[in-house]
GROMACS .gro file of C-alpha atoms in nm:
model
  230
    1MET     CA    1  10.993   9.524  10.111
    2PRO     CA    2  10.781   9.215  10.037
    3LYS     CA    3  10.970   8.904   9.934
    4HIS     CA    4  10.880   8.743   9.603
    5GLY     CA    5  10.862   8.370   9.541
    6LYS     CA    6  11.095   8.171   9.318
    7LYS     CA    7  10.852   8.170   9.024
    8TYR     CA    8  10.820   8.549   9.030
    9VAL     CA    9  11.196   8.592   9.055
   10GLU     CA   10  11.254   8.364   8.757
   11ALA     CA   11  10.989   8.545   8.553
   12ALA     CA   12  11.129   8.885   8.646
   13LYS     CA   13  11.469   8.787   8.505
   14LYS     CA   14  11.313   8.800   8.159
   15VAL     CA   15  11.220   9.167   8.203
   16ASP     CA   16  11.469   9.452   8.172
   17SER     CA   17  11.351   9.689   8.445
   18LYS     CA   18  11.540   9.978   8.285
   19LYS     CA   19  11.384   9.933   7.941
   20LEU     CA   20  11.068  10.092   7.803
   21TYR     CA   21  10.912   9.829   7.578
   22SER     CA   22  10.703   9.878   7.266
   23VAL     CA   23  10.341   9.759   7.279
   24ALA     CA   24  10.419   9.455   7.061
   25GLU     CA   25  10.719   9.358   7.274
   26ALA     CA   26  10.523   9.398   7.596
   27MET     CA   27  10.228   9.187   7.483
   28LYS     CA   28  10.458   8.902   7.387
   29LEU     CA   29  10.660   8.927   7.707
   30VAL     CA   30  10.359   8.949   7.939
   31LYS     CA   31  10.251   8.604   7.824
   32GLU     CA   32  10.602   8.460   7.863
   33THR     CA   33  10.632   8.591   8.219
   34SER     CA   34  10.295   8.468   8.348
   35TYR     CA   35  10.357   8.185   8.591
   36ALA     CA   36  10.001   8.118   8.708
   37GLY     CA   37   9.862   7.769   8.680
   38PHE     CA   38   9.553   7.905   8.507
   39ASP     CA   39   9.461   8.136   8.220
   40ALA     CA   40   9.559   8.460   8.392
   41SER     CA   41   9.429   8.804   8.306
   42VAL     CA   42   9.648   9.066   8.140
   43GLU     CA   43   9.611   9.406   8.301
   44VAL     CA   44   9.729   9.751   8.200
   45SER     CA   45   9.800  10.039   8.436
   46TYR     CA   46   9.814  10.405   8.333
   47ASN     CA   47   9.950  10.685   8.548
   48LEU     CA   48   9.814  11.021   8.430
   49SER     CA   49   9.894  11.385   8.493
   50VAL     CA   50   9.549  11.467   8.628
   51ASP     CA   51   9.420  11.574   8.968
   52PRO     CA   52   9.137  11.334   9.058
   53LYS     CA   53   9.026  11.569   9.335
   54GLN     CA   54   8.907  11.814   9.070
   55ALA     CA   55   8.566  11.737   8.923
   56ASP     CA   56   8.674  11.843   8.573
   57GLN     CA   57   8.969  11.601   8.579
   58GLN     CA   58   8.788  11.283   8.675
   59ILE     CA   59   8.800  11.021   8.401
   60ARG     CA   60   8.544  10.743   8.391
   61GLY     CA   61   8.377  10.539   8.124
   62SER     CA   62   8.342  10.198   7.965
   63ILE     CA   63   8.441  10.030   7.643
   64VAL     CA   64   8.358   9.703   7.471
   65LEU     CA   65   8.697   9.558   7.382
   66PRO     CA   66   8.730   9.426   7.024
   67ASN     CA   67   8.823   9.078   7.148
   68GLY     CA   68   8.644   9.081   7.482
   69THR     CA   69   8.815   9.015   7.812
   70GLY     CA   70   8.812   8.637   7.809
   71LYS     CA   71   8.600   8.646   8.123
   72THR     CA   72   8.229   8.577   8.151
   73GLN     CA   73   8.077   8.863   8.347
   74LYS     CA   74   7.784   8.798   8.576
   75VAL     CA   75   7.539   9.087   8.551
   76ILE     CA   76   7.233   9.170   8.760
   77VAL     CA   77   6.972   9.422   8.649
   78PHE     CA   78   6.737   9.640   8.850
   79ALA     CA   79   6.435   9.693   8.627
   80GLU     CA   80   6.061   9.647   8.606
   81GLY     CA   81   5.808   9.578   8.334
   82ALA     CA   82   5.926   9.580   7.973
   83GLN     CA   83   6.285   9.664   8.071
   84ALA     CA   84   6.294   9.363   8.302
   85GLU     CA   85   6.184   9.137   8.018
   86GLU     CA   86   6.448   9.294   7.790
   87ALA     CA   87   6.715   9.221   8.049
   88LYS     CA   88   6.616   8.857   8.076
   89ALA     CA   89   6.608   8.815   7.698
   90ALA     CA   90   6.953   8.977   7.667
   91GLY     CA   91   7.106   8.726   7.907
   92ALA     CA   92   7.110   8.901   8.245
   93ASP     CA   93   7.191   8.658   8.524
   94GLU     CA   94   6.933   8.804   8.760
   95VAL     CA   95   6.663   9.066   8.723
   96GLY     CA   96   6.449   9.224   8.989
   97SER     CA   97   6.327   9.525   9.182
   98ASP     CA   98   6.255   9.552   9.554
   99GLU     CA   99   6.324   9.184   9.617
  100LEU     CA  100   6.665   9.210   9.447
  101VAL     CA  101   6.750   9.522   9.647
  102GLU     CA  102   6.668   9.332   9.966
  103LYS     CA  103   6.872   9.032   9.852
  104VAL     CA  104   7.182   9.249   9.800
  105GLN     CA  105   7.123   9.425  10.133
  106ASN     CA  106   7.128   9.082  10.296
  107GLY     CA  107   7.472   9.000  10.159
  108TYR     CA  108   7.425   8.876   9.803
  109LEU     CA  109   7.729   8.990   9.601
  110ASP     CA  110   7.784   8.708   9.352
  111PHE     CA  111   7.796   8.933   9.044
  112ASP     CA  112   8.045   9.147   8.851
  113VAL     CA  113   7.832   9.427   8.703
  114VAL     CA  114   7.512   9.605   8.807
  115VAL     CA  115   7.280   9.767   8.552
  116ALA     CA  116   6.971   9.972   8.635
  117THR     CA  117   6.706  10.184   8.468
  118PRO     CA  118   6.700  10.553   8.573
  119THR     CA  119   6.364  10.504   8.744
  120MET     CA  120   6.512  10.229   8.964
  121MET     CA  121   6.803  10.437   9.092
  122ALA     CA  122   6.604  10.573   9.387
  123LYS     CA  123   6.581  10.217   9.516
  124VAL     CA  124   6.930  10.115   9.410
  125GLY     CA  125   7.066  10.424   9.586
  126ARG     CA  126   6.991  10.250   9.916
  127LEU     CA  127   7.267  10.005   9.826
  128GLY     CA  128   7.533  10.273   9.803
  129ARG     CA  129   7.718  10.158  10.112
  130VAL     CA  130   7.728   9.803   9.978
  131LEU     CA  131   7.797   9.860   9.609
  132GLY     CA  132   7.996  10.184   9.627
  133PRO     CA  133   8.312  10.055   9.800
  134LYS     CA  134   8.329   9.765   9.555
  135GLY     CA  135   8.294   9.989   9.250
  136LEU     CA  136   7.967   9.825   9.154
  137MET     CA  137   7.729  10.122   9.176
  138PRO     CA  138   7.555  10.181   8.839
  139ASN     CA  139   7.656  10.504   8.667
  140PRO     CA  140   7.537  10.677   8.348
  141LYS     CA  141   7.900  10.746   8.247
  142THR     CA  142   7.971  10.374   8.220
  143GLY     CA  143   7.644  10.294   8.046
  144THR     CA  144   7.508  10.101   8.343
  145VAL     CA  145   7.222  10.343   8.414
  146THR     CA  146   7.013  10.341   8.099
  147MET     CA  147   6.675  10.274   7.945
  148ASP     CA  148   6.842  10.066   7.676
  149ILE     CA  149   6.880   9.766   7.903
  150GLU     CA  150   6.921   9.520   7.617
  151LYS     CA  151   7.226   9.702   7.481
  152ALA     CA  152   7.379   9.745   7.827
  153VAL     CA  153   7.354   9.376   7.913
  154LYS     CA  154   7.482   9.262   7.573
  155ASN     CA  155   7.779   9.501   7.599
  156VAL     CA  156   7.875   9.358   7.937
  157LYS     CA  157   7.847   9.003   7.807
  158ALA     CA  158   8.050   9.096   7.497
  159GLY     CA  159   8.349   9.208   7.703
  160GLN     CA  160   8.283   9.558   7.826
  161VAL     CA  161   8.532   9.694   8.077
  162GLU     CA  162   8.503  10.002   8.294
  163TYR     CA  163   8.791  10.240   8.344
  164ARG     CA  164   8.818  10.501   8.617
  165VAL     CA  165   9.099  10.720   8.743
  166ASP     CA  166   9.168  10.649   9.111
  167ARG     CA  167   9.300  10.869   9.390
  168GLN     CA  168   9.658  10.814   9.271
  169ALA     CA  169   9.566  10.938   8.920
  170ALA     CA  170   9.594  10.584   8.786
  171ILE     CA  171   9.369  10.370   8.569
  172HIS     CA  172   9.381   9.990   8.593
  173ALA     CA  173   9.192   9.764   8.352
  174ALA     CA  174   9.201   9.409   8.221
  175ILE     CA  175   9.257   9.377   7.845
  176GLY     CA  176   9.239   9.001   7.800
  177LYS     CA  177   9.396   8.671   7.897
  178VAL     CA  178   9.742   8.523   7.849
  179SER     CA  179   9.578   8.270   7.614
  180PHE     CA  180   9.494   8.554   7.372
  181THR     CA  181   9.712   8.599   7.065
  182ASP     CA  182   9.955   8.890   7.060
  183GLU     CA  183   9.734   9.055   6.799
  184GLN     CA  184   9.421   9.025   7.014
  185LEU     CA  185   9.596   9.180   7.313
  186ILE     CA  186   9.736   9.461   7.098
  187GLU     CA  187   9.392   9.538   6.952
  188ASN     CA  188   9.238   9.553   7.298
  189PHE     CA  189   9.525   9.766   7.428
  190ASP     CA  190   9.487  10.008   7.137
  191ALA     CA  191   9.112  10.041   7.194
  192LEU     CA  192   9.155  10.129   7.561
  193ARG     CA  193   9.445  10.364   7.486
  194ASP     CA  194   9.233  10.555   7.235
  195VAL     CA  195   8.945  10.617   7.476
  196ILE     CA  196   9.184  10.728   7.750
  197LEU     CA  197   9.350  10.972   7.509
  198ARG     CA  198   9.011  11.109   7.400
  199ALA     CA  199   8.912  11.152   7.764
  200ARG     CA  200   9.202  11.388   7.836
  201PRO     CA  201   9.067  11.678   8.045
  202SER     CA  202   9.143  12.025   7.912
  203ALA     CA  203   9.286  12.109   8.255
  204ALA     CA  204   9.552  11.837   8.231
  205LYS     CA  205   9.893  11.996   8.179
  206GLY     CA  206  10.220  11.865   8.042
  207GLN     CA  207  10.270  11.501   7.947
  208TYR     CA  208   9.924  11.347   7.988
  209ILE     CA  209  10.031  10.981   8.007
  210LYS     CA  210  10.321  10.973   8.253
  211SER     CA  211  10.374  10.596   8.257
  212VAL     CA  212  10.218  10.270   8.138
  213ALA     CA  213  10.279   9.911   8.243
  214VAL     CA  214  10.127   9.572   8.171
  215ALA     CA  215  10.137   9.257   8.380
  216ALA     CA  216   9.972   8.920   8.409
  217THR     CA  217   9.777   8.837   8.726
  218PHE     CA  218  10.085   8.650   8.846
  219GLY     CA  219  10.380   8.811   8.674
  220PRO     CA  220  10.617   9.107   8.686
  221GLY     CA  221  10.528   9.451   8.556
  222ILE     CA  222  10.652   9.547   8.211
  223LYS     CA  223  10.701   9.918   8.144
  224LEU     CA  224  10.599  10.067   7.811
  225ASP     CA  225  10.720  10.384   7.643
  226PRO     CA  226  10.441  10.636   7.720
  227LEU     CA  227  10.549  10.848   7.424
  228ASN     CA  228  10.525  10.559   7.176
  229LEU     CA  229  10.209  10.356   7.237
  230ASP     CA  230  10.125  10.283   6.872
   0.00000   0.00000   0.00000
C-alpha cells in the first residue's frame, strides 16, 4: 500500500469514507480537501456496468461544459485550403498538413487536442502510434474529425471535454477547477452526468452507474450516491 503524505492524511480526515455524499455536498467538500499549491482540477470518475470489450458497449463522446474547464486547451488542426483558414481564424494554435504531420512524427507533442478534416485522416493516420496511446487521435465521435473546423476549434477553446469508457469500464473527466463556485461545478457535473446517462448502451444490464467519485488533483476521493445524482 502506498503511503500518503501529511497533507493528504489531514485532508482525508474531512471525508467520511463510509458515506455516500450528495452532489452539492461533494462539490463543496472537494474544494475544502484540495491541498495543492495551485488551482487544481476537479475530476469525476464513473464506474459503469458495461463491457468495454463489446463494440456495442463502448461509450465515447465530447461535451462543452456550461462553465468550461478552467483550462486553456492548446489545439492543433490538420487541414488545407479554406478549412485551414477557418482553423486559424477560430483560434487554433497551429494549423498544417504534411509539414505538421512530420513535426509530430519528430516528437512535437505540445498540444492537448487534435482536430482534422476527413480528407486529412489518411495522412494523420500515420501518426496513430504517436497519438493513439496518448488519447489524442482525432475521432468523429468526439467531434474532432469534421468539416466544420471553426465549430470544432471554438468548442475546444470554450471548454470541451472528451469522455471515454476505459478497459475497467470507468470514465474519468475534469469538470472544472477548485476556484469554481459550487454552482459552477454542479452545473458542469450535471451536464456530464446527463450525456453519460443518455449514452447508456441497450446491452447494459442492472444498475448502469455502479459508483461515482470526485476528487481534486491533490485530494482524497469523495464517493457520491450513484442512485441520487440530482
